[in-house]
């Protein structure tokens, strides 16, 4: 097999050991020259054991370039023109001059079943849609987001036990390492990929979400909708937001719903029972049971909430959650506080 020089753009998912670190380790094991280009936010994100990506890269013997903006003049200083470029959880959109620089050898790893779930926040959207049919994909990078020709894809199905984003992320890692290994071997062997154009008629695109901005509960929803919403913004995210007694709180670990209990929409949000640390909250068509109520400092406050008090979300926060389209700068500001 030929010697392969790989430049990796991007970073890890929060509280995960991949994808960048995973594919970097595999490429190194396969005797590739590995160059890593990342940014401050990704370097500071915690991995699964709490150590930052920067700490893990250093421990595994990797050097890296930390940049803010991806520009061709900077790339030319650190990369040879015959390098393979692989984007993994990259914050940058690749402009045409950079795509041309790699001469057709610039690829993106997208952990969704393209052409469905283009965009970001895939697992939050998947939970809201109750989507279990899934896949992970390598595709050629184009100037438009996630539309390039697919060159490798692995399809699978999430089990019913997957409830929150961490469940989905942990389960798909079962397939990632083998997928990455096969891809690196294919590149080294010079294998000609079977290119598959994405069918635009089957595509879906979902925008970026930032939990503290978009994750506000609407208590007019029914039990199932509230449960899915709480699941969707659970770990590794901060939890879905609402208010009680004028104070912002976050909800996690929605254990189940009870549709047998008769209720009226006016009761939605009222705490009607506390039992063994669990909080029973009325909804418009039944009740939900919550295991974790957190304050804004992530302190569990289940014992402090009182029977008969109501969880509610002011309309201005619901409107802002719907109308706000966070960008990457918003994510960096929020993550820098955590």
XYZ file of C-alpha atoms in Angstrom:
338
model
C 0.000 0.000 0.000
C 1.165 3.528 -0.732
C 2.217 6.029 1.928
C -0.724 8.264 2.747
C -0.665 11.797 4.122
C -3.957 12.784 5.727
C -5.032 16.170 6.981
C -7.960 16.018 9.399
C -10.202 19.053 9.898
C -12.531 19.361 12.880
C -12.898 17.899 16.339
C -14.746 15.574 18.648
C -18.356 15.512 19.737
C -18.871 16.761 23.287
C -18.205 14.021 25.880
C -17.263 11.510 23.171
C -13.903 10.038 22.122
C -14.562 10.676 18.461
C -14.871 11.226 15.631
C -11.635 13.166 15.074
C -9.523 11.406 17.691
C -10.836 7.998 16.606
C -9.984 8.401 12.941
C -6.652 10.063 13.793
C -5.643 7.045 15.893
C -6.706 4.627 13.162
C -4.833 6.559 10.465
C -1.719 6.591 12.679
C -1.991 2.829 13.275
C -2.162 2.347 9.504
C 1.148 4.230 9.129
C -0.364 7.399 7.676
C 1.168 10.835 8.180
C -1.520 12.674 10.141
C -1.951 16.443 10.332
C -4.733 17.832 12.519
C -6.386 21.213 12.005
C -8.821 22.209 14.729
C -10.084 25.202 16.706
C -10.066 26.347 20.322
C -13.624 25.286 21.112
C -13.064 21.709 20.000
C -9.725 21.512 21.797
C -11.438 22.547 25.040
C -14.416 20.179 24.746
C -14.477 17.285 27.229
C -14.149 13.727 25.956
C -15.855 10.715 27.558
C -13.617 10.630 30.654
C -13.757 14.406 31.165
C -10.316 15.141 29.757
C -10.269 17.699 26.957
C -9.571 16.818 23.346
C -6.329 18.785 23.624
C -5.210 16.588 26.534
C -6.115 13.430 24.613
C -4.295 14.547 21.448
C -1.186 15.331 23.465
C -1.362 11.995 25.316
C -1.625 10.117 22.007
C 1.339 11.912 20.487
C -0.496 14.151 18.021
C 0.467 17.686 17.089
C -2.172 20.067 15.828
C -2.748 23.452 14.249
C -5.255 25.668 16.048
C -6.912 28.126 13.681
C -9.942 30.387 13.684
C -10.622 30.752 9.978
C -9.753 28.246 7.267
C -7.881 30.077 4.515
C -5.982 28.679 1.555
C -2.814 30.667 2.272
C -2.627 29.089 5.740
C -3.445 25.628 4.443
C -0.665 25.814 1.836
C 1.880 26.255 4.652
C 0.892 23.036 6.439
C -0.352 20.731 3.709
C 1.089 19.321 0.520
C -1.099 19.408 -2.550
C -1.259 15.618 -2.826
C -2.637 15.210 0.702
C -5.996 13.614 1.418
C -8.340 15.964 3.294
C -10.978 14.571 5.665
C -13.467 16.745 7.516
C -14.793 15.243 10.750
C -17.152 17.408 12.772
C -15.540 20.467 11.211
C -16.758 23.991 12.060
C -15.689 25.323 8.672
C -17.415 25.478 5.315
C -14.876 24.665 2.602
C -14.655 27.264 -0.143
C -14.035 26.356 -3.760
C -10.353 27.320 -3.733
C -9.711 24.873 -0.865
C -11.760 22.130 -2.545
C -9.707 22.686 -5.728
C -6.493 22.546 -3.688
C -7.241 18.912 -2.802
C -8.053 18.064 -6.435
C -11.062 15.843 -5.704
C -9.535 14.215 -2.603
C -11.425 16.156 0.060
C -14.048 14.160 1.972
C -16.481 14.710 4.818
C -17.594 12.261 7.459
C -21.265 12.863 8.263
C -22.761 10.604 10.922
C -26.224 10.501 9.357
C -27.882 8.529 6.538
C -27.442 11.122 3.802
C -29.293 12.527 1.951
C -31.538 12.537 5.040
C -30.439 14.648 7.986
C -28.176 17.081 6.232
C -27.150 19.902 8.544
C -26.439 19.662 12.263
C -27.936 18.572 15.612
C -28.831 15.278 13.937
C -29.556 13.243 17.061
C -31.792 15.866 18.632
C -33.802 16.057 15.423
C -33.852 12.263 15.095
C -35.292 11.877 18.601
C -37.973 14.472 17.939
C -38.910 12.604 14.742
C -38.649 9.173 16.431
C -36.280 8.100 13.653
C -34.485 4.793 14.239
C -33.299 3.953 10.699
C -29.813 5.396 10.495
C -26.454 5.414 8.785
C -22.972 6.940 8.701
C -21.491 8.400 5.537
C -18.361 9.589 3.769
C -19.032 11.939 0.878
C -17.101 14.282 -1.364
C -17.101 17.875 -0.201
C -18.960 20.397 -2.318
C -19.456 24.128 -1.880
C -22.974 23.442 -0.580
C -23.392 21.736 2.788
C -23.611 17.903 2.822
C -24.680 17.526 -0.823
C -21.560 15.913 -2.313
C -21.493 12.462 -3.881
C -21.546 9.586 -1.394
C -18.511 7.285 -1.601
C -19.062 5.050 1.430
C -22.051 4.434 3.692
C -23.044 2.031 6.464
C -26.730 1.651 7.344
C -28.081 0.334 10.651
C -30.995 0.695 13.036
C -31.031 2.173 16.526
C -32.618 -0.104 19.159
C -35.596 0.988 21.236
C -33.267 1.363 24.213
C -31.798 4.509 22.632
C -33.669 7.400 24.247
C -31.354 10.408 24.593
C -28.541 11.774 22.379
C -25.821 10.020 24.411
C -27.530 6.682 23.742
C -27.503 7.353 20.002
C -23.916 8.594 20.025
C -22.648 5.639 22.040
C -24.469 3.117 19.872
C -23.221 4.464 16.544
C -19.614 4.311 17.759
C -19.980 0.513 17.541
C -19.841 0.955 13.778
C -17.510 3.942 13.470
C -14.097 2.393 14.120
C -14.595 -0.382 11.579
C -16.031 2.149 9.130
C -13.050 4.472 9.584
C -10.581 1.589 9.305
C -12.110 0.383 6.037
C -12.041 3.922 4.660
C -8.355 4.478 5.476
C -7.447 1.077 3.982
C -9.440 1.913 0.842
C -7.571 5.217 0.514
C -4.175 3.590 1.023
C -4.882 0.855 -1.500
C -5.984 3.377 -4.109
C -9.385 1.725 -4.357
C -11.734 3.399 -6.765
C -14.862 4.325 -4.835
C -18.296 3.599 -6.201
C -19.687 7.117 -6.353
C -23.367 7.576 -5.626
C -25.131 10.852 -6.250
C -27.475 11.965 -3.492
C -31.164 12.069 -4.413
C -32.327 15.564 -3.647
C -35.953 14.394 -3.584
C -35.126 12.248 -0.549
C -33.103 14.903 1.255
C -33.892 16.669 4.511
C -31.961 19.532 6.080
C -32.249 20.495 9.756
C -30.541 23.559 11.230
C -28.133 24.012 14.107
C -29.581 23.949 17.617
C -28.120 25.339 20.818
C -29.776 23.892 23.907
C -29.892 27.038 26.095
C -31.290 28.987 23.137
C -33.693 26.543 21.467
C -34.501 24.012 24.185
C -37.552 25.591 25.871
C -40.526 23.379 26.738
C -43.979 24.366 25.526
C -46.433 23.066 28.128
C -49.247 23.201 25.562
C -47.742 20.079 23.974
C -49.068 16.639 24.891
C -47.219 14.096 27.044
C -45.470 12.342 24.184
C -44.270 15.585 22.628
C -42.907 16.865 25.948
C -41.197 13.549 26.694
C -39.484 13.473 23.290
C -38.388 17.094 23.682
C -36.824 16.434 27.093
C -35.098 13.335 25.717
C -33.824 15.289 22.705
C -31.955 17.886 24.800
C -30.664 15.450 27.451
C -26.994 14.399 27.856
C -24.544 15.423 26.545
C -26.574 18.638 26.369
C -27.565 20.842 29.288
C -31.229 19.796 29.416
C -34.482 21.385 28.243
C -35.438 24.655 29.911
C -38.522 26.005 31.631
C -39.329 28.101 34.726
C -40.696 27.650 38.228
C -41.386 30.462 40.698
C -39.682 32.900 38.349
C -36.447 30.907 38.159
C -35.058 29.125 35.135
C -34.576 25.371 35.539
C -33.623 22.443 33.330
C -35.210 19.024 33.034
C -33.471 15.715 32.300
C -34.250 12.022 32.580
C -37.913 11.916 31.650
C -38.595 8.394 32.883
C -41.993 7.766 31.365
C -45.404 9.202 30.733
C -48.721 8.317 32.257
C -51.672 8.779 29.943
C -54.031 6.954 32.283
C -54.270 9.988 34.515
C -57.083 12.274 33.443
C -56.082 15.899 33.156
C -57.124 19.227 31.666
C -54.788 21.565 29.723
C -55.107 24.090 32.580
C -53.259 21.612 34.818
C -50.259 21.377 32.484
C -47.000 22.004 34.312
C -48.349 21.505 37.842
C -46.339 19.310 40.213
C -48.869 16.936 41.763
C -46.671 14.257 43.367
C -43.133 13.695 44.682
C -42.015 10.130 45.263
C -38.534 8.694 45.884
C -36.916 11.745 44.327
C -39.081 11.594 41.221
C -41.253 14.536 40.231
C -44.733 13.958 38.737
C -45.861 16.770 36.462
C -49.262 17.134 34.819
C -49.549 17.607 31.077
C -52.534 18.342 28.851
C -53.340 14.648 28.332
C -51.764 12.886 31.310
C -48.483 13.239 33.185
C -44.727 12.965 32.838
C -42.272 11.745 35.470
C -38.921 13.538 35.797
C -35.859 12.214 37.578
C -33.668 15.317 37.365
C -34.601 18.958 37.857
C -31.498 21.149 37.721
C -30.848 24.808 38.411
C -28.769 26.890 36.005
C -25.613 25.754 37.819
C -26.487 22.091 37.117
C -27.307 21.419 40.777
C -30.086 18.879 41.280
C -33.006 20.555 43.071
C -35.688 17.840 43.097
C -36.074 18.151 46.874
C -36.589 21.904 46.663
C -39.541 22.041 44.259
C -42.933 22.170 45.934
C -46.210 20.394 45.337
C -48.801 22.494 43.579
C -46.236 24.804 41.979
C -46.294 25.134 38.225
C -43.599 24.735 35.614
C -44.167 27.215 32.789
C -42.332 28.884 29.935
C -43.078 32.559 29.144
C -44.158 33.168 25.572
C -41.180 35.397 24.799
C -38.809 32.470 25.417
C -40.868 30.129 23.229
C -40.941 32.709 20.436
C -37.193 33.275 20.739
C -36.541 29.512 20.646
C -38.460 29.249 17.375
C -37.061 32.354 15.701
C -33.433 32.165 16.815
C -31.016 30.508 14.383
C -27.756 30.103 16.355
C -24.439 30.116 14.527
C -21.105 28.591 15.476
C -20.094 31.730 17.366
C -23.094 31.210 19.671
C -21.955 27.660 20.408
C -18.417 28.834 21.234
C -19.710 31.452 23.675
C -21.956 28.936 25.449
C -19.402 26.142 25.576
C -16.753 28.492 26.969
C -18.958 28.973 30.051
C -19.318 25.244 30.758
